mmCIF file of C-alpha atoms and ligand atoms in Angstrom:
data_model
loop_
_atom_site.group_PDB
_atom_site.id
_atom_site.type_symbol
_atom_site.label_atom_id
_atom_site.label_comp_id
_atom_site.label_asym_id
_atom_site.label_seq_id
_atom_site.Cartn_x
_atom_site.Cartn_y
_atom_site.Cartn_z
ATOM 1 C CA MET A 1 -5.859 -15.099 -25.052
ATOM 2 C CA THR A 2 -8.178 -17.194 -22.906
ATOM 3 C CA THR A 3 -11.157 -15.271 -21.580
ATOM 4 C CA ALA A 4 -12.945 -18.208 -19.985
ATOM 5 C CA THR A 5 -14.703 -17.413 -16.740
ATOM 6 C CA SER A 6 -15.358 -21.002 -15.696
ATOM 7 C CA LYS A 7 -13.979 -22.304 -12.446
ATOM 8 C CA SER A 8 -10.555 -23.900 -12.328
ATOM 9 C CA ARG A 9 -9.874 -27.140 -10.498
ATOM 10 C CA ALA A 10 -9.064 -25.265 -7.295
ATOM 11 C CA GLY A 11 -12.435 -23.485 -7.526
ATOM 12 C CA ARG A 12 -10.892 -20.122 -8.408
ATOM 13 C CA ASN A 13 -12.001 -17.932 -11.281
ATOM 14 C CA LEU A 14 -10.051 -19.012 -14.355
ATOM 15 C CA ALA A 15 -9.627 -15.516 -15.854
ATOM 16 C CA THR A 16 -8.272 -14.223 -12.541
ATOM 17 C CA GLU A 17 -6.030 -17.238 -12.281
ATOM 18 C CA ASN A 18 -4.680 -16.701 -15.795
ATOM 19 C CA GLU A 19 -3.887 -13.095 -14.862
ATOM 20 C CA LEU A 20 -2.024 -14.356 -11.817
ATOM 21 C CA TRP A 21 0.103 -16.757 -13.883
ATOM 22 C CA LEU A 22 0.847 -14.076 -16.478
ATOM 23 C CA ARG A 23 1.831 -11.631 -13.740
ATOM 24 C CA ALA A 24 4.084 -14.299 -12.248
ATOM 25 C CA TYR A 25 5.797 -14.706 -15.630
ATOM 26 C CA ARG A 26 6.242 -10.924 -15.969
ATOM 27 C CA GLN A 27 7.660 -10.620 -12.486
ATOM 28 C CA MET A 28 10.226 -13.356 -13.106
ATOM 29 C CA VAL A 29 11.304 -11.707 -16.361
ATOM 30 C CA ARG A 30 11.688 -8.330 -14.604
ATOM 31 C CA ILE A 31 13.894 -9.895 -11.921
ATOM 32 C CA ARG A 32 16.036 -11.699 -14.521
ATOM 33 C CA PHE A 33 16.551 -8.467 -16.502
ATOM 34 C CA PHE A 34 17.276 -6.513 -13.341
ATOM 35 C CA GLU A 35 20.019 -8.954 -12.356
ATOM 36 C CA GLU A 36 21.505 -8.935 -15.860
ATOM 37 C CA GLN A 37 21.857 -5.167 -15.569
ATOM 38 C CA VAL A 38 23.446 -5.456 -12.120
ATOM 39 C CA ASN A 39 26.059 -7.768 -13.591
ATOM 40 C CA GLU A 40 26.584 -5.360 -16.461
ATOM 41 C CA LEU A 41 27.122 -2.425 -14.064
ATOM 42 C CA TYR A 42 29.600 -4.508 -12.069
ATOM 43 C CA THR A 43 31.613 -5.687 -15.076
ATOM 44 C CA ARG A 44 31.756 -2.130 -16.431
ATOM 45 C CA ALA A 45 33.073 -0.988 -13.015
ATOM 46 C CA LEU A 46 30.103 1.371 -12.590
ATOM 47 C CA MET A 47 28.822 -0.195 -9.355
ATOM 48 C CA PRO A 48 30.793 0.039 -6.123
ATOM 49 C CA GLY A 49 31.190 -3.231 -4.203
ATOM 50 C CA LEU A 50 29.639 -6.600 -4.996
ATOM 51 C CA ALA A 51 26.166 -8.042 -5.451
ATOM 52 C CA HIS A 52 24.707 -11.532 -5.154
ATOM 53 C CA LEU A 53 22.500 -12.347 -8.127
ATOM 54 C CA TYR A 54 19.146 -14.106 -7.822
ATOM 55 C CA SER A 55 18.976 -15.352 -11.445
ATOM 56 C CA GLY A 56 17.674 -18.924 -11.530
ATOM 57 C CA GLU A 57 15.758 -18.563 -8.262
ATOM 58 C CA GLU A 58 13.009 -16.199 -9.488
ATOM 59 C CA ALA A 59 10.131 -18.642 -9.030
ATOM 60 C CA VAL A 60 10.691 -18.748 -5.276
ATOM 61 C CA ALA A 61 10.371 -15.017 -4.575
ATOM 62 C CA VAL A 62 7.573 -14.574 -7.099
ATOM 63 C CA GLY A 63 5.579 -17.671 -6.092
ATOM 64 C CA VAL A 64 5.722 -16.700 -2.417
ATOM 65 C CA CYS A 65 5.107 -12.951 -2.815
ATOM 66 C CA GLU A 66 2.146 -13.490 -5.147
ATOM 67 C CA ALA A 67 0.546 -15.353 -2.234
ATOM 68 C CA LEU A 68 1.051 -12.348 0.091
ATOM 69 C CA GLN A 69 -0.940 -9.145 0.541
ATOM 70 C CA LEU A 70 0.747 -5.759 0.087
ATOM 71 C CA ASP A 71 0.661 -5.055 3.830
ATOM 72 C CA ASP A 72 2.204 -8.416 4.740
ATOM 73 C CA TYR A 73 5.885 -8.364 5.631
ATOM 74 C CA ILE A 74 8.996 -9.992 4.244
ATOM 75 C CA THR A 75 12.584 -10.120 5.409
ATOM 76 C CA SER A 76 15.318 -10.832 2.917
ATOM 77 C CA THR A 77 18.958 -11.828 2.558
ATOM 78 C CA HIS A 78 22.233 -10.808 0.934
ATOM 79 C CA ARG A 79 20.712 -12.274 -2.297
ATOM 80 C CA GLY A 80 17.676 -10.048 -1.993
ATOM 81 C CA HIS A 81 16.953 -8.186 -5.246
ATOM 82 C CA GLY A 82 14.357 -10.766 -6.319
ATOM 83 C CA HIS A 83 12.527 -10.583 -2.986
ATOM 84 C CA CYS A 84 12.400 -6.768 -3.110
ATOM 85 C CA LEU A 85 11.073 -6.660 -6.677
ATOM 86 C CA ALA A 86 8.565 -9.461 -6.111
ATOM 87 C CA LYS A 87 7.166 -7.573 -3.086
ATOM 88 C CA GLY A 88 6.783 -4.409 -5.163
ATOM 89 C CA ALA A 89 9.962 -2.331 -4.856
ATOM 90 C CA SER A 90 10.700 0.023 -7.728
ATOM 91 C CA PRO A 91 13.736 -0.784 -9.903
ATOM 92 C CA ASP A 92 14.819 2.856 -10.214
ATOM 93 C CA ARG A 93 15.193 3.348 -6.459
ATOM 94 C CA MET A 94 16.891 -0.059 -6.189
ATOM 95 C CA PHE A 95 19.481 0.779 -8.844
ATOM 96 C CA ALA A 96 19.975 4.174 -7.190
ATOM 97 C CA GLU A 97 20.749 2.356 -3.936
ATOM 98 C CA LEU A 98 23.167 -0.015 -5.673
ATOM 99 C CA LEU A 99 25.001 2.958 -7.138
ATOM 100 C CA GLY A 100 25.137 4.844 -3.818
ATOM 101 C CA LYS A 101 22.765 7.603 -4.924
ATOM 102 C CA GLU A 102 20.578 9.800 -2.713
ATOM 103 C CA ALA A 103 17.387 8.556 -4.439
ATOM 104 C CA GLY A 104 18.077 5.001 -3.264
ATOM 105 C CA TYR A 105 16.019 3.156 -0.656
ATOM 106 C CA CYS A 106 18.645 3.898 2.031
ATOM 107 C CA ARG A 107 19.646 7.239 0.508
ATOM 108 C CA GLY A 108 22.605 5.479 -1.057
ATOM 109 C CA LYS A 109 24.158 4.374 2.224
ATOM 110 C CA GLY A 110 23.069 0.726 2.304
ATOM 111 C CA GLY A 111 23.778 -0.777 -1.097
ATOM 112 C CA SER A 112 22.648 -4.107 -2.489
ATOM 113 C CA MET A 113 22.471 -5.978 0.819
ATOM 114 C CA HIS A 114 20.476 -3.432 2.818
ATOM 115 C CA ILE A 115 17.476 -2.567 0.691
ATOM 116 C CA ALA A 116 14.354 -2.040 2.810
ATOM 117 C CA ASP A 117 11.007 -0.648 1.677
ATOM 118 C CA PRO A 118 8.403 -0.111 4.389
ATOM 119 C CA ALA A 119 5.792 0.946 1.808
ATOM 120 C CA THR A 120 5.735 -2.598 0.416
ATOM 121 C CA GLY A 121 6.200 -4.370 3.757
ATOM 122 C CA ASN A 122 9.853 -5.159 3.068
ATOM 123 C CA LEU A 123 11.608 -5.053 6.447
ATOM 124 C CA GLY A 124 14.962 -5.362 4.811
ATOM 125 C CA ALA A 125 17.672 -7.386 3.190
ATOM 126 C CA ASN A 126 20.413 -8.535 5.540
ATOM 127 C CA ALA A 127 24.106 -9.170 4.998
ATOM 128 C CA ILE A 128 24.312 -11.457 8.034
ATOM 129 C CA VAL A 129 23.474 -15.060 7.187
ATOM 130 C CA GLY A 130 20.329 -15.835 9.236
ATOM 131 C CA GLY A 131 20.321 -12.218 10.416
ATOM 132 C CA SER A 132 16.668 -11.584 9.644
ATOM 133 C CA VAL A 133 15.111 -14.567 11.434
ATOM 134 C CA GLY A 134 14.651 -12.580 14.648
ATOM 135 C CA ILE A 135 13.324 -9.534 12.794
ATOM 136 C CA ALA A 136 10.749 -11.652 10.938
ATOM 137 C CA THR A 137 9.634 -13.475 14.056
ATOM 138 C CA GLY A 138 9.429 -10.203 15.989
ATOM 139 C CA ALA A 139 7.264 -8.704 13.230
ATOM 140 C CA ALA A 140 4.991 -11.754 13.434
ATOM 141 C CA PHE A 141 4.818 -11.381 17.222
ATOM 142 C CA ALA A 142 3.819 -7.711 16.827
ATOM 143 C CA ALA A 143 1.174 -8.606 14.218
ATOM 144 C CA LYS A 144 -0.298 -11.186 16.560
ATOM 145 C CA ARG A 145 -0.401 -8.745 19.487
ATOM 146 C CA LEU A 146 -1.968 -6.045 17.314
ATOM 147 C CA GLY A 147 -4.417 -8.528 15.807
ATOM 148 C CA ASN A 148 -3.911 -7.066 12.330
ATOM 149 C CA ARG A 149 -3.798 -10.472 10.557
ATOM 150 C CA ARG A 150 -0.548 -9.651 8.755
ATOM 151 C CA VAL A 151 1.778 -12.511 7.904
ATOM 152 C CA THR A 152 5.566 -12.291 7.731
ATOM 153 C CA VAL A 153 7.684 -14.319 5.330
ATOM 154 C CA CYS A 154 11.302 -14.867 6.306
ATOM 155 C CA PHE A 155 13.469 -15.744 3.290
ATOM 156 C CA PHE A 156 16.855 -17.337 3.956
ATOM 157 C CA GLY A 157 19.348 -19.588 2.205
ATOM 158 C CA GLU A 158 20.121 -23.106 3.395
ATOM 159 C CA GLY A 159 23.399 -21.691 4.786
ATOM 160 C CA ALA A 160 21.323 -20.128 7.573
ATOM 161 C CA LEU A 161 20.358 -23.602 8.789
ATOM 162 C CA GLY A 162 23.671 -23.500 10.681
ATOM 163 C CA GLN A 163 22.574 -20.495 12.748
ATOM 164 C CA GLY A 164 21.287 -21.328 16.230
ATOM 165 C CA SER A 165 18.989 -18.293 16.285
ATOM 166 C CA LEU A 166 16.783 -19.966 13.655
ATOM 167 C CA TYR A 167 15.969 -22.752 16.126
ATOM 168 C CA GLU A 168 15.274 -20.309 18.951
ATOM 169 C CA VAL A 169 12.768 -18.385 16.847
ATOM 170 C CA MET A 170 11.070 -21.470 15.376
ATOM 171 C CA ASN A 171 10.581 -22.757 18.921
ATOM 172 C CA LEU A 172 8.945 -19.508 20.069
ATOM 173 C CA ALA A 173 6.934 -19.109 16.866
ATOM 174 C CA GLN A 174 5.400 -22.527 17.372
ATOM 175 C CA LEU A 175 4.770 -22.054 21.097
ATOM 176 C CA TRP A 176 3.082 -18.703 20.468
ATOM 177 C CA LYS A 177 1.435 -19.706 17.144
ATOM 178 C CA LEU A 178 2.960 -16.726 15.342
ATOM 179 C CA PRO A 179 1.888 -15.845 11.776
ATOM 180 C CA VAL A 180 5.262 -16.419 10.120
ATOM 181 C CA LEU A 181 6.460 -18.518 7.192
ATOM 182 C CA TYR A 182 10.130 -19.504 7.077
ATOM 183 C CA VAL A 183 11.196 -19.976 3.453
ATOM 184 C CA CYS A 184 14.454 -21.860 3.012
ATOM 185 C CA GLU A 185 15.868 -21.296 -0.479
ATOM 186 C CA ASN A 186 18.020 -24.343 -0.988
ATOM 187 C CA ASN A 187 20.209 -23.458 -3.969
ATOM 188 C CA LEU A 188 22.631 -26.275 -3.032
ATOM 189 C CA TYR A 189 25.635 -24.106 -2.113
ATOM 190 C CA ASN A 190 26.658 -22.050 0.906
ATOM 191 C CA GLU A 191 29.169 -19.843 -0.854
ATOM 192 C CA TYR A 192 31.583 -22.440 -2.299
ATOM 193 C CA THR A 193 30.536 -25.483 -0.254
ATOM 194 C CA ARG A 194 27.804 -27.938 -1.162
ATOM 195 C CA TYR A 195 25.162 -27.850 1.530
ATOM 196 C CA THR A 196 25.358 -31.605 2.142
ATOM 197 C CA GLU A 197 28.830 -31.038 3.624
ATOM 198 C CA THR A 198 27.420 -28.680 6.252
ATOM 199 C CA THR A 199 23.885 -29.928 6.886
ATOM 200 C CA ALA A 200 23.210 -33.119 8.848
ATOM 201 C CA GLY A 201 19.857 -34.870 8.689
ATOM 202 C CA THR A 202 17.040 -33.448 6.634
ATOM 203 C CA ILE A 203 16.080 -29.804 6.180
ATOM 204 C CA LEU A 204 12.384 -30.340 6.882
ATOM 205 C CA GLY A 205 13.236 -32.384 9.977
ATOM 206 C CA ARG A 206 14.677 -29.265 11.547
ATOM 207 C CA ALA A 207 11.267 -27.575 11.360
ATOM 208 C CA THR A 208 9.078 -30.573 12.136
ATOM 209 C CA ALA A 209 11.151 -31.139 15.299
ATOM 210 C CA PHE A 210 9.426 -28.004 16.655
ATOM 211 C CA GLY A 211 6.029 -29.012 15.268
ATOM 212 C CA LEU A 212 5.961 -26.496 12.393
ATOM 213 C CA GLU A 213 3.888 -27.355 9.350
ATOM 214 C CA ALA A 214 6.672 -28.008 6.850
ATOM 215 C CA THR A 215 6.756 -28.879 3.190
ATOM 216 C CA ALA A 216 9.264 -29.053 0.327
ATOM 217 C CA VAL A 217 8.550 -27.783 -3.156
ATOM 218 C CA ASP A 218 10.197 -27.609 -6.577
ATOM 219 C CA GLY A 219 11.542 -24.062 -6.447
ATOM 220 C CA GLN A 220 11.743 -23.875 -10.258
ATOM 221 C CA ASP A 221 7.979 -24.286 -10.564
ATOM 222 C CA VAL A 222 6.347 -20.945 -9.774
ATOM 223 C CA ARG A 223 2.859 -22.422 -9.586
ATOM 224 C CA ALA A 224 3.913 -25.134 -7.153
ATOM 225 C CA VAL A 225 5.680 -22.533 -4.985
ATOM 226 C CA TYR A 226 2.601 -20.313 -5.035
ATOM 227 C CA GLU A 227 0.221 -23.123 -4.080
ATOM 228 C CA ALA A 228 2.429 -24.363 -1.231
ATOM 229 C CA ALA A 229 3.071 -20.842 0.073
ATOM 230 C CA ARG A 230 -0.596 -19.918 -0.180
ATOM 231 C CA ARG A 231 -1.623 -22.874 1.965
ATOM 232 C CA LEU A 232 0.968 -22.107 4.651
ATOM 233 C CA ILE A 233 0.274 -18.352 4.592
ATOM 234 C CA THR A 234 -3.510 -18.868 4.868
ATOM 235 C CA ARG A 235 -2.932 -21.243 7.736
ATOM 236 C CA ALA A 236 -0.634 -18.795 9.528
ATOM 237 C CA ARG A 237 -3.065 -15.916 8.973
ATOM 238 C CA SER A 238 -5.882 -17.937 10.533
ATOM 239 C CA GLY A 239 -3.895 -18.359 13.739
ATOM 240 C CA ASP A 240 -2.871 -21.976 13.155
ATOM 241 C CA GLY A 241 0.816 -21.207 13.590
ATOM 242 C CA PRO A 242 4.043 -20.927 11.654
ATOM 243 C CA GLY A 243 5.051 -22.787 8.520
ATOM 244 C CA PHE A 244 8.297 -23.804 6.872
ATOM 245 C CA LEU A 245 8.782 -24.069 3.123
ATOM 246 C CA GLU A 246 11.879 -25.638 1.582
ATOM 247 C CA ALA A 247 12.207 -24.499 -2.029
ATOM 248 C CA ASP A 248 14.749 -26.469 -4.055
ATOM 249 C CA THR A 249 16.421 -24.161 -6.515
ATOM 250 C CA TYR A 250 19.734 -23.093 -8.077
ATOM 251 C CA ARG A 251 21.686 -19.884 -8.521
ATOM 252 C CA TYR A 252 22.925 -19.523 -12.080
ATOM 253 C CA SER A 253 25.864 -17.216 -11.370
ATOM 254 C CA GLY A 254 28.620 -17.290 -8.837
ATOM 255 C CA HIS A 255 28.110 -16.672 -5.146
ATOM 256 C CA HIS A 256 28.618 -13.006 -6.004
ATOM 257 C CA VAL A 257 29.275 -11.194 -9.258
ATOM 258 C CA GLY A 258 33.040 -11.596 -8.888
ATOM 259 C CA ASP A 259 32.859 -15.412 -8.523
ATOM 260 C CA ILE A 260 33.702 -16.242 -12.128
ATOM 261 C CA ASN A 261 35.727 -19.490 -11.959
ATOM 262 C CA ARG A 262 33.482 -21.996 -10.238
ATOM 263 C CA GLU A 263 34.671 -25.358 -11.506
ATOM 264 C CA TYR A 264 36.553 -26.134 -8.309
ATOM 265 C CA TYR A 265 33.236 -26.413 -6.473
ATOM 266 C CA ARG A 266 30.633 -27.178 -9.138
ATOM 267 C CA SER A 267 30.748 -28.414 -12.706
ATOM 268 C CA LYS A 268 29.799 -26.596 -15.902
ATOM 269 C CA GLN A 269 27.555 -29.572 -16.771
ATOM 270 C CA GLU A 270 25.590 -29.068 -13.562
ATOM 271 C CA GLU A 271 25.090 -25.370 -14.374
ATOM 272 C CA GLN A 272 24.088 -26.238 -17.926
ATOM 273 C CA HIS A 273 21.573 -28.774 -16.693
ATOM 274 C CA TRP A 274 19.775 -26.251 -14.479
ATOM 275 C CA LYS A 275 19.891 -23.458 -17.049
ATOM 276 C CA GLY A 276 18.824 -25.699 -19.951
ATOM 277 C CA GLU A 277 16.336 -28.045 -18.313
ATOM 278 C CA ARG A 278 15.153 -26.352 -15.139
ATOM 279 C CA ASP A 279 14.842 -22.672 -15.959
ATOM 280 C CA PRO A 280 11.812 -21.282 -14.075
ATOM 281 C CA ILE A 281 10.897 -18.714 -16.736
ATOM 282 C CA GLN A 282 11.170 -21.210 -19.573
ATOM 283 C CA LEU A 283 9.211 -23.873 -17.685
ATOM 284 C CA HIS A 284 6.411 -21.493 -16.782
ATOM 285 C CA GLY A 285 6.410 -20.057 -20.319
ATOM 286 C CA ASN A 286 5.962 -23.557 -21.754
ATOM 287 C CA TRP A 287 3.050 -24.145 -19.408
ATOM 288 C CA LEU A 288 1.396 -20.838 -20.360
ATOM 289 C CA MET A 289 1.696 -21.776 -24.052
ATOM 290 C CA GLU A 290 0.364 -25.303 -23.523
ATOM 291 C CA HIS A 291 -2.675 -23.877 -21.748
ATOM 292 C CA GLY A 292 -3.352 -21.212 -24.377
ATOM 293 C CA ILE A 293 -2.734 -18.397 -21.889
ATOM 294 C CA ALA A 294 0.182 -16.848 -23.788
ATOM 295 C CA ASP A 295 1.940 -17.084 -27.134
ATOM 296 C CA ALA A 296 5.317 -16.094 -28.590
ATOM 297 C CA LYS A 297 4.045 -12.607 -29.463
ATOM 298 C CA LEU A 298 2.998 -11.927 -25.882
ATOM 299 C CA PHE A 299 6.319 -13.211 -24.511
ATOM 300 C CA LYS A 300 8.126 -10.832 -26.866
ATOM 301 C CA GLN A 301 5.968 -7.946 -25.687
ATOM 302 C CA ILE A 302 6.578 -8.792 -22.017
ATOM 303 C CA ALA A 303 10.331 -8.987 -22.608
ATOM 304 C CA ALA A 304 10.326 -5.645 -24.442
ATOM 305 C CA GLU A 305 8.358 -3.930 -21.661
ATOM 306 C CA ALA A 306 10.583 -5.340 -18.932
ATOM 307 C CA SER A 307 13.706 -4.398 -20.837
ATOM 308 C CA ARG A 308 12.466 -0.824 -21.314
ATOM 309 C CA GLU A 309 11.547 -0.516 -17.633
ATOM 310 C CA ILE A 310 14.904 -1.830 -16.399
ATOM 311 C CA GLU A 311 16.968 0.217 -18.839
ATOM 312 C CA ALA A 312 15.077 3.373 -17.823
ATOM 313 C CA ALA A 313 15.736 2.543 -14.164
ATOM 314 C CA VAL A 314 19.478 2.221 -14.794
ATOM 315 C CA LYS A 315 19.462 5.507 -16.668
ATOM 316 C CA PHE A 316 17.631 7.191 -13.789
ATOM 317 C CA ALA A 317 20.124 5.852 -11.244
ATOM 318 C CA MET A 318 23.170 6.773 -13.311
ATOM 319 C CA ALA A 319 21.949 10.367 -13.649
ATOM 320 C CA ALA A 320 20.843 10.693 -10.004
ATOM 321 C CA PRO A 321 23.004 12.748 -7.607
ATOM 322 C CA TYR A 322 25.097 11.302 -4.761
ATOM 323 C CA PRO A 323 24.164 12.346 -1.226
ATOM 324 C CA SER A 324 26.055 15.408 -0.109
ATOM 325 C CA PRO A 325 29.117 14.711 2.067
ATOM 326 C CA ASP A 326 27.587 16.536 5.051
ATOM 327 C CA GLN A 327 24.941 13.767 5.288
ATOM 328 C CA VAL A 328 27.552 11.122 5.978
ATOM 329 C CA ASP A 329 26.680 10.670 9.664
ATOM 330 C CA GLU A 330 22.890 10.985 9.227
ATOM 331 C CA ASP A 331 20.829 7.791 9.712
ATOM 332 C CA VAL A 332 23.858 5.950 11.101
ATOM 333 C CA TYR A 333 23.083 4.165 14.347
ATOM 334 C CA ALA A 334 26.111 2.020 15.074
HETATM 335 C C1 LIG B 401 26.932 -14.797 10.121
HETATM 336 C C2 LIG B 401 27.621 -14.820 8.789
HETATM 337 N N1 LIG B 401 28.586 -15.742 8.564
HETATM 338 C C3 LIG B 401 29.223 -15.772 7.371
HETATM 339 C C4 LIG B 401 28.926 -14.865 6.404
HETATM 340 C C5 LIG B 401 29.627 -14.905 5.052
HETATM 341 N N2 LIG B 401 28.679 -15.449 4.059
HETATM 342 C C6 LIG B 401 28.024 -14.622 3.217
HETATM 343 S S1 LIG B 401 26.939 -15.464 2.235
HETATM 344 C C7 LIG B 401 27.362 -16.935 2.914
HETATM 345 C C8 LIG B 401 26.735 -18.225 2.435
HETATM 346 C C9 LIG B 401 25.276 -18.117 2.400
HETATM 347 O O1 LIG B 401 24.703 -19.289 1.879
HETATM 348 P P1 LIG B 401 23.163 -19.432 1.876
HETATM 349 O O2 LIG B 401 22.603 -18.984 3.186
HETATM 350 O O3 LIG B 401 22.839 -20.804 1.438
HETATM 351 O O4 LIG B 401 22.663 -18.360 0.816
HETATM 352 P P2 LIG B 401 23.006 -18.261 -0.744
HETATM 353 O O5 LIG B 401 24.234 -17.412 -0.849
HETATM 354 O O6 LIG B 401 23.218 -19.644 -1.230
HETATM 355 O O7 LIG B 401 21.819 -17.599 -1.332
HETATM 356 C C10 LIG B 401 28.330 -16.762 3.904
HETATM 357 C C11 LIG B 401 28.895 -17.875 4.693
HETATM 358 C C12 LIG B 401 27.933 -13.893 6.690
HETATM 359 N N3 LIG B 401 27.585 -12.989 5.795
HETATM 360 N N4 LIG B 401 27.294 -13.918 7.870
#
């Protein structure tokens, strides 16, 4: 593969940049395989409850998290597996949590929508739409007071644009110049309703109204997401205030794993278009090939490694013990 050490257009070291783009590809493949296994566990009735799959949206989590440092923070959503993995969570503990096992991130008591991992700066997924906007902004407030230069990224779906708390926190974040980036993942649907039926005006206009630095990006293009996120994160870290990133994307599956018949709210042709023409892994793979950074052999190797890792994680979680019944009221605060 390319070993050039010349400078890229952006002035960064080309070898380091190639490593970054290869890592981004790997990360997206890991997330895709993870979600395929979640669906498999659900359809085989091995996983209690439901899960909301992130397949199709991988470039958003990966592009943003690659622009973060390990000790930066994120907050996530009900569709959070991709965010957790992109920030560094381990698949075995995630599957353990999904299966209600003691080895899980919440000792098996939280499930898919409550995975948190302080070691990687993940302040938690959240089942409440817009529920993490206050947590993220509070973390940014604390970072500013402590002067530790940490940035917080708040991921949310466009459904959260209907939550008033988002506007309260954006107002304060701008007034206090907090180091926070609000990332709106616009996958076009709030559950079974197209977002245009619930969202007046423009999405960016809602952030620029408060003076936030706001930009929209193709959420299927991992490099574009990374570059946009990097600029806003650097800006926030330097004390120049909060940013807002709208990433236009698409979820391949239903709202949750049980949402099989979707034609009453979106067409099969639309799904086919995104999967066939706009797949983030395929698009980035094509780019890596065109630039001589990867070839078919390397893609095969990456897929095999990811598949082995994810299958081993499922195996670990399946074999792991449940928490003992006498722990049922431990760590329960409400
Ligand atoms: C406060 C609140 N209202 C309603 C729900 C039920 N609900 C769960 S997901 C969802 C839609 C979320 O859409 P969006 O924020 O765009 O995220 P996506 O599912 O598209 O990733 C709704 C209404 C909820 N969890 N919380």
